[in-house]
Short mmCIF file of C-alpha atoms and ligand atoms in Angstrom, two decimals:
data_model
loop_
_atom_site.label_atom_id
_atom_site.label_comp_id
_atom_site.label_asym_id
_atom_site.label_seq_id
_atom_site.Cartn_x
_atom_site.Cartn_y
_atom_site.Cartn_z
CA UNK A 113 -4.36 13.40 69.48
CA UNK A 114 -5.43 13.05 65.76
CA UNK A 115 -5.03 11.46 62.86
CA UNK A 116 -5.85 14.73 60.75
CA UNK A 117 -2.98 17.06 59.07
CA UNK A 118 -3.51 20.39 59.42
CA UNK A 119 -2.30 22.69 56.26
CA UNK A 120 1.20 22.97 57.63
CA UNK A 121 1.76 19.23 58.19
CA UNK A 122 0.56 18.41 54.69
CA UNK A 123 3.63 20.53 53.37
CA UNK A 124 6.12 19.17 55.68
CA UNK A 125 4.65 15.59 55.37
CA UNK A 126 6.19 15.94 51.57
CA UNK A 127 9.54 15.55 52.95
CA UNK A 128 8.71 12.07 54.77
CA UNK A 129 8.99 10.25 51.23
CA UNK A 130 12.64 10.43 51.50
CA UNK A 131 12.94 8.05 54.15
CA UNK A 132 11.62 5.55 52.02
CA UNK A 133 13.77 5.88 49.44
CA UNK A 134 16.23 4.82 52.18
CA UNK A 135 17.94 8.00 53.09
CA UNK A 136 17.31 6.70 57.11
CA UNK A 137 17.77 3.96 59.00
CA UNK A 138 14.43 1.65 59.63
CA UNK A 139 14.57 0.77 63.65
CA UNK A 140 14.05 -2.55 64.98
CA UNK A 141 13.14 -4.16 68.22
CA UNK A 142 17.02 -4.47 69.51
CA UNK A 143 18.41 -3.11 72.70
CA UNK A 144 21.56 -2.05 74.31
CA UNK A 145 22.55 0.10 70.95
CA UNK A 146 24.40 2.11 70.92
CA UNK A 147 24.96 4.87 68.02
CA UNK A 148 26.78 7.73 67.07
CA UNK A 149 24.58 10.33 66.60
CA UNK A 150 27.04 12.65 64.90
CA UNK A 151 27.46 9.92 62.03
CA UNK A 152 23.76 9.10 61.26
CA UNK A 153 23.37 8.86 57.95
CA UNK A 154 21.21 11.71 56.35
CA UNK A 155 21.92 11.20 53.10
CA UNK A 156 22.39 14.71 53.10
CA UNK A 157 18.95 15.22 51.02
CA UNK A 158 16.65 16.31 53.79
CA UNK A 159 15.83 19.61 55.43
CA UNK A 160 15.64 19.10 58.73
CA UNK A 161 17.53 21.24 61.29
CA UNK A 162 19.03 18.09 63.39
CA UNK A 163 19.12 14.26 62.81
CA UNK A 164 17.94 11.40 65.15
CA UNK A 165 19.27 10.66 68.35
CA UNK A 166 18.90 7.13 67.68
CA UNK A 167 17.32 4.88 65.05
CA UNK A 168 17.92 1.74 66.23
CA UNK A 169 14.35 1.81 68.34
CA UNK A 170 11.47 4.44 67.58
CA UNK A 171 11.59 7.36 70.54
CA UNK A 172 9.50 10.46 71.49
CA UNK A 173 8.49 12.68 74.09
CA UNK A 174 12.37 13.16 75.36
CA UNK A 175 12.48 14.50 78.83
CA UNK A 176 16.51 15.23 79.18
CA UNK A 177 18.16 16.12 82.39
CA UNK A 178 21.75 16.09 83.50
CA UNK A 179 23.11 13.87 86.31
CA UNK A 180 26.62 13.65 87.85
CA UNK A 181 27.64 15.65 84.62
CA UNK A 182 26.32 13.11 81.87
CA UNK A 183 22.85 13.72 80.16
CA UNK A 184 19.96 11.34 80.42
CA UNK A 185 17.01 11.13 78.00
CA UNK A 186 13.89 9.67 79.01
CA UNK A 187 11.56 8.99 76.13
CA UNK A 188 8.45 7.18 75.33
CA UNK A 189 9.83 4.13 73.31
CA UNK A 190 7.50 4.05 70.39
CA UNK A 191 6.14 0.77 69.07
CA UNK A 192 4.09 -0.29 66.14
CA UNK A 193 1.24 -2.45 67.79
CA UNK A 194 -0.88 -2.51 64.55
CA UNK A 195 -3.78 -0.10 66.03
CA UNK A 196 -5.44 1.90 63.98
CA UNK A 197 -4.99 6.06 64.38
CA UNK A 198 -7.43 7.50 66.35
CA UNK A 199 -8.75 10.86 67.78
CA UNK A 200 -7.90 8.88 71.33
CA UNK A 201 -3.92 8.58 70.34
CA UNK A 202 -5.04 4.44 70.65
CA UNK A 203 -2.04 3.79 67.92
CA UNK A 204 0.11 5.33 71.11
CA UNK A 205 0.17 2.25 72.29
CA UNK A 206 3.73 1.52 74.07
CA UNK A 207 4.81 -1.20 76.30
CA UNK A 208 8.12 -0.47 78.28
CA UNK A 209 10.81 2.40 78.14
CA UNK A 210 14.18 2.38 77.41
CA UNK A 211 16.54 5.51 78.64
CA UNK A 212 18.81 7.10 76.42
CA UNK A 213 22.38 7.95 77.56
CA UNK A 214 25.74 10.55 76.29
CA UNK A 215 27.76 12.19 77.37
CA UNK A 216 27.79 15.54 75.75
CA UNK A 217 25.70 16.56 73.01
CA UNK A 218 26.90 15.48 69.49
CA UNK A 219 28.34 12.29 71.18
CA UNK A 220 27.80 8.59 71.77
CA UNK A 221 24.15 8.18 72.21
CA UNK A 222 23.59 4.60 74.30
CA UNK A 223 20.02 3.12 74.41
CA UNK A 224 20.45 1.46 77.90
CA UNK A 225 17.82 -1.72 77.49
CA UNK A 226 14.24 -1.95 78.73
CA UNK A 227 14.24 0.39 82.49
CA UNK A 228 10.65 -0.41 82.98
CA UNK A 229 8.08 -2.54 81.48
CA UNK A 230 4.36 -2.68 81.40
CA UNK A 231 3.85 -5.84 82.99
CA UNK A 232 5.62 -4.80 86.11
CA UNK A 233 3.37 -1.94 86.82
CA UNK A 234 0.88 -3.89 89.20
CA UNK A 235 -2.20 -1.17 88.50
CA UNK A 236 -1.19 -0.58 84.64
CA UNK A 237 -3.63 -1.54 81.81
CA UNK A 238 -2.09 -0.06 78.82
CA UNK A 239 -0.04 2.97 77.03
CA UNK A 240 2.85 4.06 78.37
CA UNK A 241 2.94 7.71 77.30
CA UNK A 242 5.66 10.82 77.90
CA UNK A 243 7.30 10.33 81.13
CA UNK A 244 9.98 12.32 82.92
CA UNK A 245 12.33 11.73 85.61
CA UNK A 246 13.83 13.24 88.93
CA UNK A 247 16.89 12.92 91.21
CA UNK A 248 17.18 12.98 95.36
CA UNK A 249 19.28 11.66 97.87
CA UNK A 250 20.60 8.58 96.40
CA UNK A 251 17.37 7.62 94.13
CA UNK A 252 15.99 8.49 90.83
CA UNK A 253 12.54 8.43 90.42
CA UNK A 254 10.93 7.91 87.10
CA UNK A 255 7.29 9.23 86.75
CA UNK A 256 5.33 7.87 83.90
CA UNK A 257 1.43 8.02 82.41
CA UNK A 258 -0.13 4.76 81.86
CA UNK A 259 -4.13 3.96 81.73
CA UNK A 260 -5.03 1.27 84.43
CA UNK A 261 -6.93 -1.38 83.93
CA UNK A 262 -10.22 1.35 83.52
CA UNK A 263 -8.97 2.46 80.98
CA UNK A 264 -8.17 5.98 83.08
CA UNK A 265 -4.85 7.93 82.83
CA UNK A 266 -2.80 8.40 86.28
CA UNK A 267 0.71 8.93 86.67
CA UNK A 268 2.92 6.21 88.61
CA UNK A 269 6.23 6.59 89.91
CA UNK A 270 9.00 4.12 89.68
CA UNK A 271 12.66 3.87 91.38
CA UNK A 272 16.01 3.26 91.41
CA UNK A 273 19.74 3.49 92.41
CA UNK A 274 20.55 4.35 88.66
CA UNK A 275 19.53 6.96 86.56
CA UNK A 276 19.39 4.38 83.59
CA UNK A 277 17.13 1.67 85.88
CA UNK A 278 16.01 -1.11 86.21
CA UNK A 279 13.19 1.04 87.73
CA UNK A 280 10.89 -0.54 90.48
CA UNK A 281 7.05 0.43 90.03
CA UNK A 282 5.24 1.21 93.34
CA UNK A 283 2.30 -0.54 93.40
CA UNK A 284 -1.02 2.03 92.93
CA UNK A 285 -0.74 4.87 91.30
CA UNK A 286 0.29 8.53 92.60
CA UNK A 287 -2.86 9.35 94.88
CA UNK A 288 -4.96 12.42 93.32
CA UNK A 289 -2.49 12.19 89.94
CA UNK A 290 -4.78 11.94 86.49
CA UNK A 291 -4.05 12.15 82.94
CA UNK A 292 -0.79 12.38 81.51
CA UNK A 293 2.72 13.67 80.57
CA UNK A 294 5.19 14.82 83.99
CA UNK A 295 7.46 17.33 84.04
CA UNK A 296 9.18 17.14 87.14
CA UNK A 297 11.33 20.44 87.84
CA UNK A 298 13.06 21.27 91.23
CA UNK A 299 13.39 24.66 92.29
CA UNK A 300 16.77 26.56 93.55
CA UNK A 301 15.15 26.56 97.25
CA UNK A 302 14.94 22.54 96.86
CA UNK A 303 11.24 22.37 96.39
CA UNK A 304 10.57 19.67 93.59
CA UNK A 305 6.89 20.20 91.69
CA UNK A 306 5.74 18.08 88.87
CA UNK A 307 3.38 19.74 85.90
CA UNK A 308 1.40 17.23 84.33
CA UNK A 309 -1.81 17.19 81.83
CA UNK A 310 -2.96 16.32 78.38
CA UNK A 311 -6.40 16.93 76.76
CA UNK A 312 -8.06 15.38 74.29
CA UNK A 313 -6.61 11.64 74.66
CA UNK A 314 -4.93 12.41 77.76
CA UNK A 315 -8.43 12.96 79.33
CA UNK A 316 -8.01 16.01 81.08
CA UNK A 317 -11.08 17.82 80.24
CA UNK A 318 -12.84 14.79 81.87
CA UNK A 319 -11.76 15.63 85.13
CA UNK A 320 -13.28 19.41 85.34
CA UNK A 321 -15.66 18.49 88.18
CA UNK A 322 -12.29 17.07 90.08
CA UNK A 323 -14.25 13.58 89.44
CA UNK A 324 -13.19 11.02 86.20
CA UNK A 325 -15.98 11.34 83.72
CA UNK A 326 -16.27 8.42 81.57
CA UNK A 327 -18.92 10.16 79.10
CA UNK A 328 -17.16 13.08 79.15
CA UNK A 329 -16.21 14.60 75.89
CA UNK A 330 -13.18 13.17 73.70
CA UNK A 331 -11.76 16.84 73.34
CA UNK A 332 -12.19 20.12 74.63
CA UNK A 333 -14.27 21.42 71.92
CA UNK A 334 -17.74 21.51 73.91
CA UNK A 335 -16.21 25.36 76.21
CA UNK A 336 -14.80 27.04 72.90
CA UNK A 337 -15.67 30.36 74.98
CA UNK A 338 -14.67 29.84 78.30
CA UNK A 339 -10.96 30.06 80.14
CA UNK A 340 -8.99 26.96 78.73
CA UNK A 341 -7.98 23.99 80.68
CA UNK A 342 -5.13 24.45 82.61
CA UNK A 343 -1.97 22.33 82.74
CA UNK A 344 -1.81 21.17 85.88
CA UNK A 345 0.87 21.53 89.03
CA UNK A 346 1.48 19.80 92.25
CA UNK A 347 4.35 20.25 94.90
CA UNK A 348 5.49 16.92 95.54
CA UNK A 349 5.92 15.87 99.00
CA UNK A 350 9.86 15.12 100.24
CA UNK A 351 9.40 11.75 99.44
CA UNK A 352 8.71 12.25 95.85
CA UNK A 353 6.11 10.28 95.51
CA UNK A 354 3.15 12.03 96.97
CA UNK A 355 1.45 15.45 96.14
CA UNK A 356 1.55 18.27 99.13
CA UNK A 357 -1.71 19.49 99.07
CA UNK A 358 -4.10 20.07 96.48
CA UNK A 359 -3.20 19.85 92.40
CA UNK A 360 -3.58 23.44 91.47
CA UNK A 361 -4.20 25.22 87.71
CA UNK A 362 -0.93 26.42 86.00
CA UNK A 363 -3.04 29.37 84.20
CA UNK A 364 -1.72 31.11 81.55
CA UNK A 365 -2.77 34.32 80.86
CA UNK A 366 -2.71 37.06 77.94
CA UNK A 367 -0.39 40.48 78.02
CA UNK A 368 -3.88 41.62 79.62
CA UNK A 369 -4.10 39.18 82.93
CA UNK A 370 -7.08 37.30 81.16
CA UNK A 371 -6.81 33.62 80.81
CA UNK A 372 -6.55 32.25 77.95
CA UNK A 373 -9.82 31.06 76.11
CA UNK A 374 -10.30 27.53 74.64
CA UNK A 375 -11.03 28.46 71.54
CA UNK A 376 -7.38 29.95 71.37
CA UNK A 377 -5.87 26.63 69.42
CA UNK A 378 -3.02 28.86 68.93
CA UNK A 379 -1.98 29.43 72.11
CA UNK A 380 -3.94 27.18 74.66
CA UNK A 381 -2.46 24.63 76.42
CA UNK A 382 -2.82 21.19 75.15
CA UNK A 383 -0.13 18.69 76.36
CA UNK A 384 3.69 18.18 77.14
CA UNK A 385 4.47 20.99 79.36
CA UNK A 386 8.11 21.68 80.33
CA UNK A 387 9.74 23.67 82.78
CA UNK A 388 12.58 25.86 83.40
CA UNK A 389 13.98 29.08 85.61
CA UNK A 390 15.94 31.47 83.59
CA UNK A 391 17.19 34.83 85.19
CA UNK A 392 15.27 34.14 88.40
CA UNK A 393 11.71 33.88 85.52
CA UNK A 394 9.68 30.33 85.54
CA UNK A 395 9.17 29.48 81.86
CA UNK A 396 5.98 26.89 80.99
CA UNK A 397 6.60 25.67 77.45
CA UNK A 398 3.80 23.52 76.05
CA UNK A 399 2.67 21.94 73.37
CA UNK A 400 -0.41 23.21 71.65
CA UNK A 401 -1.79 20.04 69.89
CA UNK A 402 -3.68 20.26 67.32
CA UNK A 403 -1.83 23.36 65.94
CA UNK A 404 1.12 21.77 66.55
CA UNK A 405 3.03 24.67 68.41
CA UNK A 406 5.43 25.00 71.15
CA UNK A 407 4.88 27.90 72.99
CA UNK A 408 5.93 29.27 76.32
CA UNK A 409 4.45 31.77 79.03
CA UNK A 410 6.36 33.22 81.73
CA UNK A 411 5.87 33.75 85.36
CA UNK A 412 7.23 35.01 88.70
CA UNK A 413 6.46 31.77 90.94
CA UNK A 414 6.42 27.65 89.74
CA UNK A 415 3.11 27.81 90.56
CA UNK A 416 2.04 30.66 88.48
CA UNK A 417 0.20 32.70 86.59
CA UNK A 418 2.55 32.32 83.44
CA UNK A 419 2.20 35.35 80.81
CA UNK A 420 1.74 33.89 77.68
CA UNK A 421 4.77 34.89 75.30
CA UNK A 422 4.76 33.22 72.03
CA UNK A 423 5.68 30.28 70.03
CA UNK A 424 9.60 29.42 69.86
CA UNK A 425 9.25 26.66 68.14
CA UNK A 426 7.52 25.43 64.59
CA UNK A 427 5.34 22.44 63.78
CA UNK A 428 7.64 19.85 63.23
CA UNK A 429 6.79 16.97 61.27
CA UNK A 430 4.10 14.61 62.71
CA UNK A 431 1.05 15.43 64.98
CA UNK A 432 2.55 15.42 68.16
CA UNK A 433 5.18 17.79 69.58
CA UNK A 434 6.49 17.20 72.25
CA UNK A 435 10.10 18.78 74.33
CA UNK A 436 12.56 19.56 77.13
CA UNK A 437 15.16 22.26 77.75
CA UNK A 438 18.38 21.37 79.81
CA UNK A 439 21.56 23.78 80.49
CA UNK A 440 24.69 21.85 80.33
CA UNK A 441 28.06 23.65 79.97
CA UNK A 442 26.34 27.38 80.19
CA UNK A 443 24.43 26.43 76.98
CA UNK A 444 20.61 25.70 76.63
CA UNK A 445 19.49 23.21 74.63
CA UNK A 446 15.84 21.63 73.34
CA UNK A 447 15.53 18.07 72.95
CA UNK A 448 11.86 17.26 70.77
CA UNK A 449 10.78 14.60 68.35
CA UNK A 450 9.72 14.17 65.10
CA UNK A 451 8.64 11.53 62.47
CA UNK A 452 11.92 11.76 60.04
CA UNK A 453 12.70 8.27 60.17
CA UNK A 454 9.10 6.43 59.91
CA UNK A 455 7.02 9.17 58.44
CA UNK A 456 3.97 7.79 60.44
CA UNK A 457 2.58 9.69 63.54
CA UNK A 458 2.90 6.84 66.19
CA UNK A 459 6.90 6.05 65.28
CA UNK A 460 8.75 8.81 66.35
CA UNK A 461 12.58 10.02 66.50
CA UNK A 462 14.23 12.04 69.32
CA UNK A 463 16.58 15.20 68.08
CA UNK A 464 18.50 17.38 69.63
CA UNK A 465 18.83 21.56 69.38
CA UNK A 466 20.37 24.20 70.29
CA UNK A 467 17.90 26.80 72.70
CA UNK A 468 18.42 30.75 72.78
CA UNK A 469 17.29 33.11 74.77
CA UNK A 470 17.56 36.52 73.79
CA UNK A 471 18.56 39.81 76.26
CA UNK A 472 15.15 40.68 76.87
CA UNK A 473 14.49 37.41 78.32
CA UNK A 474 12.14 36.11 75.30
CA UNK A 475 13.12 32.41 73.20
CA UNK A 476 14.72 32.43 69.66
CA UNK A 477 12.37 31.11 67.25
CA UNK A 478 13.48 27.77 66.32
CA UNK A 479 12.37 25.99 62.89
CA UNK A 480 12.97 22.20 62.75
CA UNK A 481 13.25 22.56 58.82
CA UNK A 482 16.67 24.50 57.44
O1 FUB B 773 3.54 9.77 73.26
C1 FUB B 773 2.19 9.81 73.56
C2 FUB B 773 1.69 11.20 73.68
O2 FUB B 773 1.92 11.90 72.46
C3 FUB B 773 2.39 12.05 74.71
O3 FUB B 773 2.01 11.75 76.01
C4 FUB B 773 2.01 13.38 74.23
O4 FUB B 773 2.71 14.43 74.81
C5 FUB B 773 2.24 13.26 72.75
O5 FUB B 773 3.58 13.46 72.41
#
């Protein structure tokens, strides 16, 4: 996380000016909206390849999945808590989160009220970041990141009867879970795994010696020549809220079978890792930071190694990027965020995309700008 534009930010922060000259809506604070997110106005004078979901409340880090038929967005609800940006993502400082509801894309979109808040997460200290959701025998489980009261990043789990909550927190933390941003993806054979990891201000590269280092560096800048940190996996237990085993490294290699090296901004793992299984392949898309990339790297197994196979989609605007890919209806589609409505890198909208992937089993290029 950082408060510095790299080149291709600076050009597409140009088009953030038009917000204020009120071509989008300014969110507020209300729940239980709900919008049309075919009619948002655009004004019709941006670029951008798809409009907010929503713009009645700030949104980001939209993990979508389908249940019973009807899609369900879980997002970080974005707040402005008057912290100033940081290397540490401290201006990513959220409070509760509010699930997102429709029921095909280009329809209603319903903002479903507060499903969990902070103060009912007994271990929590603050900054509820990216979390993601699951779905088994009668419950749905929402898994979030939130610092406890050290200041340290686990993941908790939370649950419910509905996929829209209210969510119940358990009461520590998932044991052996650090840092941040689930992805919780269950395989054909019923086996549920959760990929989860953030550097930089989601602390990962302080947990190298499998230990918490509080003086460990704020990025991952100190190993420029060796492998890059892995995203991490875990199979989760059948009760879906315990890891089976130990958390193991979700490597991603070159075309060569060599791991990636830190130094490789372009193509490294840095955050918000997704994934999906297309034609029997399991695809780990991830979010490259500070170049602001979302690549993906294929693989035979969940657990790995993924082949590293490009970038499919382009710096949007803002810092972070951050996705998920659903199939609904026989079409894929990408759900991501962006700063369109604020212009600022902590208040963030959700959009919506369509996802291709070619015949040779490699993802169309998307660009969020037309
Ligand atoms: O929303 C806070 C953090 O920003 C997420 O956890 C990261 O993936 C990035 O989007």
């Amino acid at each position: 996380m950082s408060k510095h534009l790299s080149a291709p930010k600076l050009v597409i922060s140009l088009f953030a000016p038009l917000c204020l000259l009120g071509a989008c809506n300014s969110p507020d604070s209300k729940s239980a909206k709900t919008t049309d997110s075919a009619k948002v106005d655009t004004g019709k004078k941006t670029k951008y390849l798809s409009q907010p979901l929503i713009s009645s409340i700030y949104t980001a880090d939209p993990s979508a999945h389908v249940f019973n038929g009807k899609i369900y967005i879980y997002p970080s609800h974005d707040i402005n808590a008057g912290i100033p940006e940081n290397d540490n993502g401290d201006h990513f400082a959220m409070r509760d989160y509010h699930i997102l509801s429709m029921d095909s894309i280009g329809g209603k979109v319903t903002d479903n009220g507060v499903a969990l808040d902070i103060k009912d997460i007994p271990w929590a200290g603050r900054q509820l970041w990216a979390p993601d959701a699951a779905y088994k025998n009668g419950t749905y489980y929402l898994y979030f990141p939130v610092k406890d009261k050290k200041d340290v990043f686990h993941i908790g789990v939370a649950t419910s009867a509905s996929p829209t909550g209210p969510f119940k927190a358990e009461p520590e933390p998932i044991p052996g879970s650090y840092s941040i941003d689930p992805a919780v993806f269950t395989d054909t054979d019923g086996k549920t795994y959760m990929y989860f990891g953030g550097i930089w201000g989601g602390q990962l590269q302080r947990w190298i010696s499998g230990k918490y280092d509080a003086n460990g560096s704020k990025t991952d800048s100190k190993q420029e020549n060796a492998p890059a940190i892995s995203c991490k996996v875990a199979l989760l237990k059948p009760d879906m809220k315990t890891f089976e085993g130990a958390v193991k490294d979700a490597v991603i290699v070159d075309s060569l079978g060599k791991p990636l090296l830190t130094k490789d901004h372009e193509r490294r793992f840095f955050e918000g890792s997704w994934m999906h299984k297309y034609n029997g392949k399991y695809y780990l898309t991830y979010s490259t930071g500070d170049t602001h990339l979302l690549c993906y790297a294929v693989g035979d197994s969940p657990l790995g190694p993924f082949t590293y196979k490009g970038v499919f989609m382009k710096p949007v605007q803002g810092w972070t990027t951050h996705h998920s890919i659903i199939e609904i209806k026989g079409k894929w589609y990408i759900f991501y965020h962006d700063t369109q409505l604020s212009g600022k890198t902590h208040l963030r909208n959700v959009k919506v995309t369509t996802l291709e992937h070619n015949a040779d089993g490699s993802i169309k290029l998307i660009d969020p700008f037309l």
